[in-house]
Amino acid sequence: MSFMTSSTQSLNMSAQVGNKSQVYLDHNATTPIAQQVIEAIPKLVLAWGNPSSIHQDSRAPKRILRETRNKLGEFLGCHPTELIFTSGASESSNTVFHSAWCTRPKDKNKILISAVEHPSVTKAADWYASQGAVVEKINVNRDGSLDLVDFTSKLDAQTFLVSCMFANNEIGSLFPLKQIVAQSHQFGALVHTDAVQAFGKVPVSLQDIAVDYASFSAHKFYALKGTGVLYIKKGSPLVSLIHGGAQERNRRGGTENVLGIAALGIVLENCGDILVRQKHLEALRDSFESLLCEKLEGVYINAKNTLRLPNTSSLLIQGVDGETLLMTLDLAGYSVSTGAACSSGSPEPSPVLLAIGLSKDEAQSSLRVSFGWENTQSEVSAFVEALVQIVHRLRALKANEVLYAANS
Ligand SMILES: Cc1ncc(COP(=O)(O)O)c(C=O)c1O
C-alpha cells in the first residue's frame, strides 16, 4: 500500500505486513511502519556500535542520535538538548511525575490530572497518591472539552504538577494547554502534557504552548515500538527514573535504542508537511461521519462539536454491543477499537467514555475508528457499507432475541 497526499509528500506505509486483506483503522492504538523504515532496517542495524564509546564504531550510532534529535527539535519547536530518548511515552510520563514529586517545594502536595488521561498518567498519579500526594481530576464535559471552571476551582497554591493530555486517545478532543499552562504557572505548578496522540496528526509547537514537559511515542508515528521521547523545558527539574550510565546527558541511564531512534528519524525526514497530513485525515473522517450518519439511524458522534484530532471518530451506535461489533468487523476485514487498546479484552466500559457522562450501556455500544496517513477514500466508503450492513444484522439479531425472550 502506498500513500500520497501530494506529489511532494510520499511516505509508503506497510499496513500489508500483517494481513494483506485487512484495512487498518486503529491508528490511535499503533501505526503501521513506514516502508522507508522497513527498507532501511538492514542498513541501520549495521550501526551496532555503542553510541557512548570513543572509537570509530560509535560514530554511526552517535550520528543517528544527533541527527534524529536535531530533526525532532525542529519538528516540535524546541532545542534538541531539551529532548531525551526513552523506551516509550509511559516511561517519559513516569519520569515527569518522579521528577516533579522529588523536587516539589515542601508546602506543595497536590497533583491535578484530567479525568481522561491514559493509564500511563493515571497509574503514575495513583502511585504518588499512595505516597502521600493529593490527586484531583479535572472534569471533562459531555461534549469532550475540558471543564475549565472545574480546573480553575481545583488549581491552588498546593498544586505542584498539572498533567493534561494534548489530545485524548479515545474521543480525540484537544485540550486548551496554553490556558492551562498560563494559569498553572501563576501558582508555581509545573505542567506536563502527554502529547502521544497529537504527534504527527496536528502541528505541535512546544515553545508556543510553553509546557514544562511533554511525552511522545514513536510507535504512534509510523516508526518502531519501544522508543519514546521526553521534552524537558530548559530549567525544569529532572530527576532520573533510571539510574545507570551517563547517557542522555546524565538524564536517563541505559544505552539508547539506536534502531528505534533511527526509525523515528526516517519518518521525520519523510513525513513532509503535517498540515497536509492533517487535511487528508480530516477529509477521511468527515466523509466517514457524514456517510455513516446518512445511512444509519441511532449514531451519535462523541466530541463532534469540540476541537478534536483530525483522524478520530468515537461513535456511540445504539442497539449494538461494541465488542461484538468490533469482532464482526474484524472478520469482515476491518481493524477498529472500542476504546484504548490496553483495555480490550476487559469487559469494563471505557473510563474515558464514562468520564464524559455516557452511561455504562452507552459506553459499551461504542466504537473508535482512527484513520491514518495511508488510508484512502475508497477504504472509507467500503468500510461504511460494511459497518451499516453489520449493524443492521446485529440489531435484527438483538430484536429477535428480545422477542424470543418475551415469548418463552
Ligand atoms: C495517550 C497515550 N499516552 C501514552 C501511551 C503509551 O505510550 P507507550 O506505548 O509509548 O508507552 C499511549 C499508547 O497507547 C497513548 O495512547
Short mmCIF file of C-alpha atoms and ligand atoms in Angstrom, two decimals:
data_model
loop_
_atom_site.label_atom_id
_atom_site.label_comp_id
_atom_site.label_asym_id
_atom_site.label_seq_id
_atom_site.Cartn_x
_atom_site.Cartn_y
_atom_site.Cartn_z
CA MET A 1 0.00 0.00 0.00
CA SER A 2 1.38 3.40 -0.79
CA PHE A 3 0.16 6.76 0.30
CA MET A 4 0.48 10.15 -1.34
CA THR A 5 -1.10 13.38 -0.24
CA SER A 6 0.63 15.45 -2.92
CA SER A 7 3.47 14.99 -5.33
CA THR A 8 5.91 16.22 -2.70
CA GLN A 9 4.57 14.07 0.15
CA SER A 10 5.07 10.40 -0.11
CA LEU A 11 5.57 8.05 2.75
CA ASN A 12 4.84 4.47 1.87
CA MET A 13 3.16 2.58 4.63
CA SER A 14 3.39 -1.07 5.39
CA ALA A 15 -0.09 -1.91 6.62
CA GLN A 16 0.12 -5.01 4.42
CA VAL A 17 2.86 -6.52 6.56
CA GLY A 18 0.33 -8.13 8.89
CA ASN A 19 -2.71 -9.21 6.92
CA LYS A 20 -2.90 -8.10 3.30
CA SER A 21 -6.68 -8.05 3.10
CA GLN A 22 -7.26 -6.19 6.38
CA VAL A 23 -8.00 -2.46 6.34
CA TYR A 24 -6.32 -0.89 9.36
CA LEU A 25 -8.42 1.80 11.08
CA ASP A 26 -6.92 1.74 14.58
CA HIS A 27 -4.05 4.23 14.31
CA ASN A 28 -4.54 5.58 17.83
CA ALA A 29 -3.51 2.15 19.15
CA THR A 30 -0.42 1.95 16.96
CA THR A 31 0.52 2.81 13.39
CA PRO A 32 1.86 0.63 10.60
CA ILE A 33 5.56 1.07 9.92
CA ALA A 34 6.64 3.39 7.13
CA GLN A 35 8.01 1.46 4.14
CA GLN A 36 11.13 3.66 4.20
CA VAL A 37 11.81 2.38 7.72
CA ILE A 38 11.40 -1.26 6.71
CA GLU A 39 13.70 -0.79 3.74
CA ALA A 40 16.34 1.00 5.81
CA ILE A 41 16.44 -1.54 8.67
CA PRO A 42 19.06 -3.92 7.13
CA LYS A 43 21.40 -0.96 6.76
CA LEU A 44 20.55 0.63 10.08
CA VAL A 45 21.33 -2.48 12.13
CA LEU A 46 24.91 -2.19 10.88
CA ALA A 47 25.21 0.88 13.12
CA TRP A 48 25.57 -1.57 16.02
CA GLY A 49 28.30 0.29 17.91
CA ASN A 50 27.70 1.78 21.34
CA PRO A 51 26.97 5.49 20.88
CA SER A 52 28.79 6.23 24.15
CA SER A 53 32.08 4.65 23.04
CA ILE A 54 35.02 6.70 21.85
CA HIS A 55 36.26 4.54 18.95
CA GLN A 56 35.19 4.62 15.30
CA ASP A 57 32.32 2.12 15.70
CA SER A 58 30.47 4.66 17.81
CA ARG A 59 30.37 7.26 15.06
CA ALA A 60 27.40 5.95 13.10
CA PRO A 61 25.10 5.43 16.13
CA LYS A 62 26.23 8.79 17.57
CA ARG A 63 25.31 10.47 14.31
CA ILE A 64 21.89 8.76 14.32
CA LEU A 65 21.16 10.10 17.81
CA ARG A 66 22.38 13.58 16.95
CA GLU A 67 20.53 13.85 13.64
CA THR A 68 17.23 12.47 14.96
CA ARG A 69 17.39 14.77 17.99
CA ASN A 70 18.02 17.76 15.73
CA LYS A 71 15.15 16.87 13.39
CA LEU A 72 12.84 16.36 16.35
CA GLY A 73 13.80 19.70 17.84
CA GLU A 74 12.90 21.36 14.57
CA PHE A 75 9.66 19.37 14.24
CA LEU A 76 8.48 20.10 17.79
CA GLY A 77 9.71 23.68 18.10
CA CYS A 78 12.28 23.21 20.86
CA HIS A 79 16.04 22.96 21.35
CA PRO A 80 17.45 19.46 20.68
CA THR A 81 19.10 19.38 24.12
CA GLU A 82 15.64 19.68 25.68
CA LEU A 83 14.81 16.19 24.34
CA ILE A 84 15.80 12.80 25.74
CA PHE A 85 15.12 9.39 24.26
CA THR A 86 13.23 6.89 26.42
CA SER A 87 11.61 3.47 25.97
CA GLY A 88 8.18 4.99 25.28
CA ALA A 89 5.69 7.59 26.41
CA SER A 90 4.89 5.60 29.57
CA GLU A 91 8.49 5.97 30.74
CA SER A 92 8.53 9.64 29.72
CA SER A 93 5.41 10.45 31.75
CA ASN A 94 6.56 8.42 34.75
CA THR A 95 9.87 10.32 34.68
CA VAL A 96 7.96 13.59 34.87
CA PHE A 97 5.91 12.50 37.87
CA HIS A 98 9.06 11.25 39.61
CA SER A 99 10.91 14.50 38.89
CA ALA A 100 8.08 16.77 40.00
CA TRP A 101 7.47 14.73 43.17
CA CYS A 102 11.15 14.60 44.18
CA THR A 103 11.74 18.32 43.66
CA ARG A 104 8.43 19.77 44.87
CA PRO A 105 8.54 22.58 47.44
CA LYS A 106 7.75 21.31 50.96
CA ASP A 107 4.42 23.15 51.13
CA LYS A 108 3.02 21.59 47.94
CA ASN A 109 1.45 18.14 47.65
CA LYS A 110 -1.30 18.36 45.02
CA ILE A 111 -1.31 16.85 41.52
CA LEU A 112 -4.05 17.73 39.03
CA ILE A 113 -4.72 15.45 36.06
CA SER A 114 -7.56 15.47 33.57
CA ALA A 115 -10.25 12.85 34.13
CA VAL A 116 -9.49 11.21 30.76
CA GLU A 117 -5.73 10.59 30.93
CA HIS A 118 -4.09 7.43 29.62
CA PRO A 119 -3.21 4.81 32.30
CA SER A 120 0.48 5.79 31.98
CA VAL A 121 -0.55 9.02 33.72
CA THR A 122 -3.46 7.86 35.91
CA LYS A 123 -1.49 4.92 37.34
CA ALA A 124 1.56 7.12 37.96
CA ALA A 125 -0.72 9.57 39.79
CA ASP A 126 -2.19 6.66 41.83
CA TRP A 127 1.31 5.67 42.89
CA TYR A 128 2.16 9.18 44.17
CA ALA A 129 -1.25 9.28 45.89
CA SER A 130 -0.14 6.14 47.75
CA GLN A 131 3.00 8.07 48.77
CA GLY A 132 1.01 10.99 50.20
CA ALA A 133 0.18 13.22 47.22
CA VAL A 134 -3.35 14.58 46.87
CA VAL A 135 -4.53 13.76 43.36
CA GLU A 136 -7.55 15.52 41.90
CA LYS A 137 -9.11 15.05 38.48
CA ILE A 138 -10.25 17.86 36.22
CA ASN A 139 -13.71 17.09 34.87
CA VAL A 140 -14.41 16.77 31.20
CA ASN A 141 -17.70 18.00 29.77
CA ARG A 142 -20.25 15.87 27.90
CA ASP A 143 -19.01 17.40 24.62
CA GLY A 144 -15.47 16.13 25.36
CA SER A 145 -13.98 19.52 26.22
CA LEU A 146 -12.08 20.18 29.44
CA ASP A 147 -14.13 21.81 32.22
CA LEU A 148 -12.06 24.95 32.76
CA VAL A 149 -14.28 26.13 35.62
CA ASP A 150 -13.53 22.89 37.46
CA PHE A 151 -9.82 23.26 36.64
CA THR A 152 -9.74 26.81 37.99
CA SER A 153 -11.52 25.77 41.19
CA LYS A 154 -9.08 22.90 41.85
CA LEU A 155 -5.83 24.67 40.96
CA ASP A 156 -4.29 26.25 44.04
CA ALA A 157 -1.03 27.08 45.81
CA GLN A 158 -0.67 23.44 46.93
CA THR A 159 -0.51 22.22 43.32
CA PHE A 160 2.99 21.24 42.18
CA LEU A 161 2.10 19.35 38.98
CA VAL A 162 -0.66 19.57 36.37
CA SER A 163 -0.75 16.78 33.79
CA CYS A 164 -3.19 17.27 30.95
CA MET A 165 -3.02 15.44 27.66
CA PHE A 166 -2.66 17.32 24.38
CA ALA A 167 -5.31 15.17 22.70
CA ASN A 168 -7.39 12.31 24.01
CA ASN A 169 -6.76 8.85 22.54
CA GLU A 170 -10.38 7.71 22.57
CA ILE A 171 -12.57 10.70 21.72
CA GLY A 172 -9.86 12.86 20.14
CA SER A 173 -10.62 16.11 21.96
CA LEU A 174 -7.83 18.68 22.08
CA PHE A 175 -7.31 20.46 25.38
CA PRO A 176 -6.52 24.21 25.87
CA LEU A 177 -2.94 23.79 27.00
CA LYS A 178 -1.85 27.39 26.63
CA GLN A 179 -4.50 28.50 29.08
CA ILE A 180 -3.74 25.61 31.45
CA VAL A 181 -0.05 26.49 31.41
CA ALA A 182 -0.66 30.21 31.98
CA GLN A 183 -2.94 29.56 34.96
CA SER A 184 -0.78 26.79 36.46
CA HIS A 185 2.40 28.84 36.27
CA GLN A 186 0.70 31.61 38.27
CA PHE A 187 0.56 29.10 41.13
CA GLY A 188 4.10 27.85 40.54
CA ALA A 189 2.90 24.45 39.29
CA LEU A 190 4.80 22.54 36.61
CA VAL A 191 2.80 21.41 33.56
CA HIS A 192 3.19 18.12 31.71
CA THR A 193 1.36 17.06 28.58
CA ASP A 194 1.00 13.57 27.18
CA ALA A 195 1.28 14.55 23.52
CA VAL A 196 1.31 11.00 22.14
CA GLN A 197 -1.85 11.34 20.10
CA ALA A 198 -1.08 14.77 18.70
CA PHE A 199 2.31 13.71 17.30
CA GLY A 200 2.01 13.55 13.50
CA LYS A 201 -1.70 14.44 13.43
CA VAL A 202 -1.61 18.16 14.23
CA PRO A 203 1.32 20.58 14.39
CA VAL A 204 2.90 20.70 17.86
CA SER A 205 4.94 23.73 18.91
CA LEU A 206 6.35 23.23 22.39
CA GLN A 207 7.68 26.76 22.53
CA ASP A 208 4.22 28.07 21.76
CA ILE A 209 2.30 26.05 24.36
CA ALA A 210 5.08 26.62 26.92
CA VAL A 211 4.59 23.36 28.85
CA ASP A 212 7.42 22.21 31.11
CA TYR A 213 7.33 18.59 29.94
CA ALA A 214 5.85 16.58 27.07
CA SER A 215 5.77 12.86 26.28
CA PHE A 216 5.84 11.28 22.81
CA SER A 217 5.87 7.76 21.41
CA ALA A 218 7.42 6.60 18.13
CA HIS A 219 5.00 3.74 17.51
CA LYS A 220 2.09 6.15 17.01
CA PHE A 221 4.20 7.87 14.34
CA TYR A 222 4.85 5.09 11.79
CA ALA A 223 8.15 4.15 13.47
CA LEU A 224 9.04 1.32 15.88
CA LYS A 225 7.78 0.29 19.31
CA GLY A 226 9.97 0.73 22.38
CA THR A 227 11.10 4.27 21.55
CA GLY A 228 9.80 7.36 23.26
CA VAL A 229 10.77 10.96 23.73
CA LEU A 230 10.62 13.24 26.74
CA TYR A 231 10.74 17.01 26.34
CA ILE A 232 12.06 18.88 29.37
CA LYS A 233 11.94 22.64 29.03
CA LYS A 234 15.31 24.18 29.80
CA GLY A 235 15.45 24.83 33.54
CA SER A 236 12.63 22.44 34.51
CA PRO A 237 13.63 19.91 37.17
CA LEU A 238 14.59 16.41 36.04
CA VAL A 239 15.41 13.52 38.35
CA SER A 240 16.41 10.32 36.53
CA LEU A 241 13.95 7.48 36.84
CA ILE A 242 16.52 5.02 35.51
CA HIS A 243 19.87 5.20 37.22
CA GLY A 244 22.84 3.96 35.25
CA GLY A 245 25.32 5.32 32.73
CA ALA A 246 25.73 8.95 31.74
CA GLN A 247 23.59 8.64 28.62
CA GLU A 248 21.27 11.46 27.55
CA ARG A 249 23.48 13.96 29.40
CA ASN A 250 23.06 12.09 32.67
CA ARG A 251 19.29 12.31 32.47
CA ARG A 252 18.41 8.71 31.58
CA GLY A 253 20.67 5.73 32.20
CA GLY A 254 20.87 2.90 29.67
CA THR A 255 22.24 2.51 26.15
CA GLU A 256 19.89 4.21 23.70
CA ASN A 257 17.66 2.22 21.35
CA VAL A 258 19.63 3.29 18.28
CA LEU A 259 17.50 1.36 15.76
CA GLY A 260 14.23 2.75 17.14
CA ILE A 261 15.65 6.28 17.19
CA ALA A 262 16.94 5.91 13.62
CA ALA A 263 13.47 4.76 12.52
CA LEU A 264 11.93 7.82 14.12
CA GLY A 265 14.45 9.97 12.24
CA ILE A 266 13.47 8.35 8.95
CA VAL A 267 9.78 9.11 9.47
CA LEU A 268 10.62 12.70 10.41
CA GLU A 269 12.69 13.03 7.27
CA ASN A 270 9.92 11.71 5.04
CA CYS A 271 6.67 12.87 6.64
CA GLY A 272 6.50 16.24 4.89
CA ASP A 273 4.06 18.92 5.94
CA ILE A 274 1.88 17.84 8.88
CA LEU A 275 -0.80 20.34 7.85
CA VAL A 276 -1.20 18.44 4.57
CA ARG A 277 -1.44 15.16 6.52
CA GLN A 278 -3.97 16.78 8.85
CA LYS A 279 -6.18 17.85 5.92
CA HIS A 280 -6.05 14.35 4.44
CA LEU A 281 -7.11 12.79 7.77
CA GLU A 282 -9.85 15.37 8.29
CA ALA A 283 -11.28 14.70 4.84
CA LEU A 284 -11.43 10.94 5.52
CA ARG A 285 -13.01 11.39 8.95
CA ASP A 286 -15.58 13.94 7.79
CA SER A 287 -16.57 11.82 4.83
CA PHE A 288 -16.83 8.75 7.07
CA GLU A 289 -19.02 10.51 9.63
CA SER A 290 -21.36 12.12 7.13
CA LEU A 291 -21.77 8.94 5.04
CA LEU A 292 -22.42 6.88 8.15
CA CYS A 293 -24.99 9.28 9.64
CA GLU A 294 -26.73 9.46 6.25
CA LYS A 295 -27.06 5.67 6.04
CA LEU A 296 -27.58 4.62 9.63
CA GLU A 297 -30.02 5.71 12.33
CA GLY A 298 -29.05 5.86 16.00
CA VAL A 299 -25.45 7.02 15.64
CA TYR A 300 -24.00 9.64 17.97
CA ILE A 301 -20.50 11.07 17.48
CA ASN A 302 -18.66 11.87 20.70
CA ALA A 303 -16.82 15.22 20.87
CA LYS A 304 -18.08 16.14 17.39
CA ASN A 305 -18.54 19.81 18.22
CA THR A 306 -15.30 20.20 20.14
CA LEU A 307 -11.82 20.92 18.83
CA ARG A 308 -10.54 17.42 18.14
CA LEU A 309 -7.95 15.32 16.34
CA PRO A 310 -8.44 15.12 12.58
CA ASN A 311 -8.35 11.31 12.48
CA THR A 312 -10.54 10.11 15.36
CA SER A 313 -14.22 9.17 15.29
CA SER A 314 -15.68 7.98 18.57
CA LEU A 315 -19.13 6.58 17.86
CA LEU A 316 -21.99 5.53 20.03
CA ILE A 317 -24.09 3.13 17.94
CA GLN A 318 -27.41 2.40 19.58
CA GLY A 319 -28.62 -1.18 19.84
CA VAL A 320 -25.28 -2.96 19.37
CA ASP A 321 -22.60 -4.24 21.69
CA GLY A 322 -19.25 -2.59 20.86
CA GLU A 323 -17.16 -5.75 21.44
CA THR A 324 -19.43 -7.84 19.20
CA LEU A 325 -19.32 -5.15 16.55
CA LEU A 326 -15.52 -4.97 16.75
CA MET A 327 -15.16 -8.75 16.35
CA THR A 328 -17.64 -8.90 13.46
CA LEU A 329 -15.84 -6.04 11.71
CA ASP A 330 -12.54 -7.84 12.25
CA LEU A 331 -13.89 -10.92 10.48
CA ALA A 332 -15.11 -8.66 7.68
CA GLY A 333 -11.58 -7.25 7.24
CA TYR A 334 -11.57 -4.05 9.29
CA SER A 335 -9.42 -3.38 12.37
CA VAL A 336 -11.03 -0.88 14.75
CA SER A 337 -11.27 -0.50 18.51
CA THR A 338 -13.83 0.00 21.24
CA GLY A 339 -11.51 2.28 23.21
CA ALA A 340 -7.95 2.19 24.49
CA ALA A 341 -6.07 -0.86 23.18
CA CYS A 342 -4.85 -1.79 26.63
CA SER A 343 -8.44 -2.20 27.79
CA SER A 344 -9.54 -4.57 25.02
CA GLY A 345 -10.44 -7.94 26.35
CA SER A 346 -11.68 -6.27 29.52
CA PRO A 347 -15.47 -6.29 30.00
CA GLU A 348 -15.35 -2.94 31.81
CA PRO A 349 -16.62 0.08 29.86
CA SER A 350 -14.08 2.72 28.90
CA PRO A 351 -13.34 5.11 31.81
CA VAL A 352 -12.96 7.94 29.28
CA LEU A 353 -16.49 7.47 27.95
CA LEU A 354 -17.85 7.23 31.49
CA ALA A 355 -15.92 10.40 32.41
CA ILE A 356 -17.67 12.40 29.67
CA GLY A 357 -21.01 11.25 31.06
CA LEU A 358 -22.02 8.22 28.97
CA SER A 359 -23.93 5.54 30.81
CA LYS A 360 -22.36 2.07 31.16
CA ASP A 361 -24.67 0.75 28.42
CA GLU A 362 -23.84 3.65 26.09
CA ALA A 363 -20.12 3.20 26.69
CA GLN A 364 -20.48 -0.47 25.81
CA SER A 365 -22.12 0.44 22.50
CA SER A 366 -19.16 2.49 21.37
CA LEU A 367 -16.64 2.11 18.62
CA ARG A 368 -13.43 4.03 17.91
CA VAL A 369 -12.28 4.48 14.33
CA SER A 370 -8.90 6.17 13.91
CA PHE A 371 -7.63 6.87 10.41
CA GLY A 372 -4.00 7.06 9.31
CA TRP A 373 -1.89 8.63 6.61
CA GLU A 374 -2.18 5.60 4.31
CA ASN A 375 -5.99 5.25 4.38
CA THR A 376 -7.94 6.17 1.25
CA GLN A 377 -11.43 7.43 0.42
CA SER A 378 -12.35 4.13 -1.23
CA GLU A 379 -11.47 2.29 2.01
CA VAL A 380 -13.71 4.70 3.90
CA SER A 381 -16.65 4.13 1.51
CA ALA A 382 -16.28 0.35 1.67
CA PHE A 383 -15.98 0.47 5.46
CA VAL A 384 -19.21 2.47 5.79
CA GLU A 385 -21.04 -0.10 3.64
CA ALA A 386 -19.71 -2.97 5.77
CA LEU A 387 -20.44 -1.19 9.05
CA VAL A 388 -24.03 -0.34 8.06
CA GLN A 389 -24.76 -3.92 6.98
CA ILE A 390 -23.24 -5.41 10.13
CA VAL A 391 -25.09 -3.01 12.46
CA HIS A 392 -28.41 -3.84 10.73
CA ARG A 393 -27.66 -7.55 11.16
CA LEU A 394 -26.69 -7.23 14.83
CA ARG A 395 -29.73 -5.07 15.59
CA ALA A 396 -32.02 -7.61 13.90
CA LEU A 397 -30.45 -10.43 15.92
CA LYS A 398 -30.93 -8.47 19.13
CA ALA A 399 -34.58 -7.72 18.28
CA ASN A 400 -35.14 -11.46 17.65
CA GLU A 401 -33.54 -12.32 20.99
CA VAL A 402 -35.82 -9.85 22.80
CA LEU A 403 -38.88 -11.31 21.01
CA TYR A 404 -37.77 -14.84 21.81
CA ALA A 405 -37.21 -13.98 25.47
CA ALA A 406 -40.65 -12.33 25.67
CA ASN A 407 -42.36 -15.39 24.16
CA SER A 408 -40.57 -18.04 26.18
C1 LIG B 1 -2.41 8.88 25.02
C2 LIG B 1 -1.37 7.83 25.22
N1 LIG B 1 -0.41 8.03 26.13
C3 LIG B 1 0.55 7.14 26.37
C4 LIG B 1 0.59 5.94 25.67
C5 LIG B 1 1.68 4.96 26.00
O1 LIG B 1 2.71 5.04 25.04
P1 LIG B 1 3.88 3.95 25.02
O2 LIG B 1 3.26 2.71 24.47
O3 LIG B 1 4.92 4.52 24.11
O4 LIG B 1 4.38 3.79 26.40
C6 LIG B 1 -0.39 5.69 24.71
C7 LIG B 1 -0.39 4.40 23.99
O5 LIG B 1 -1.38 3.69 23.91
C8 LIG B 1 -1.39 6.65 24.48
O6 LIG B 1 -2.36 6.47 23.58
#
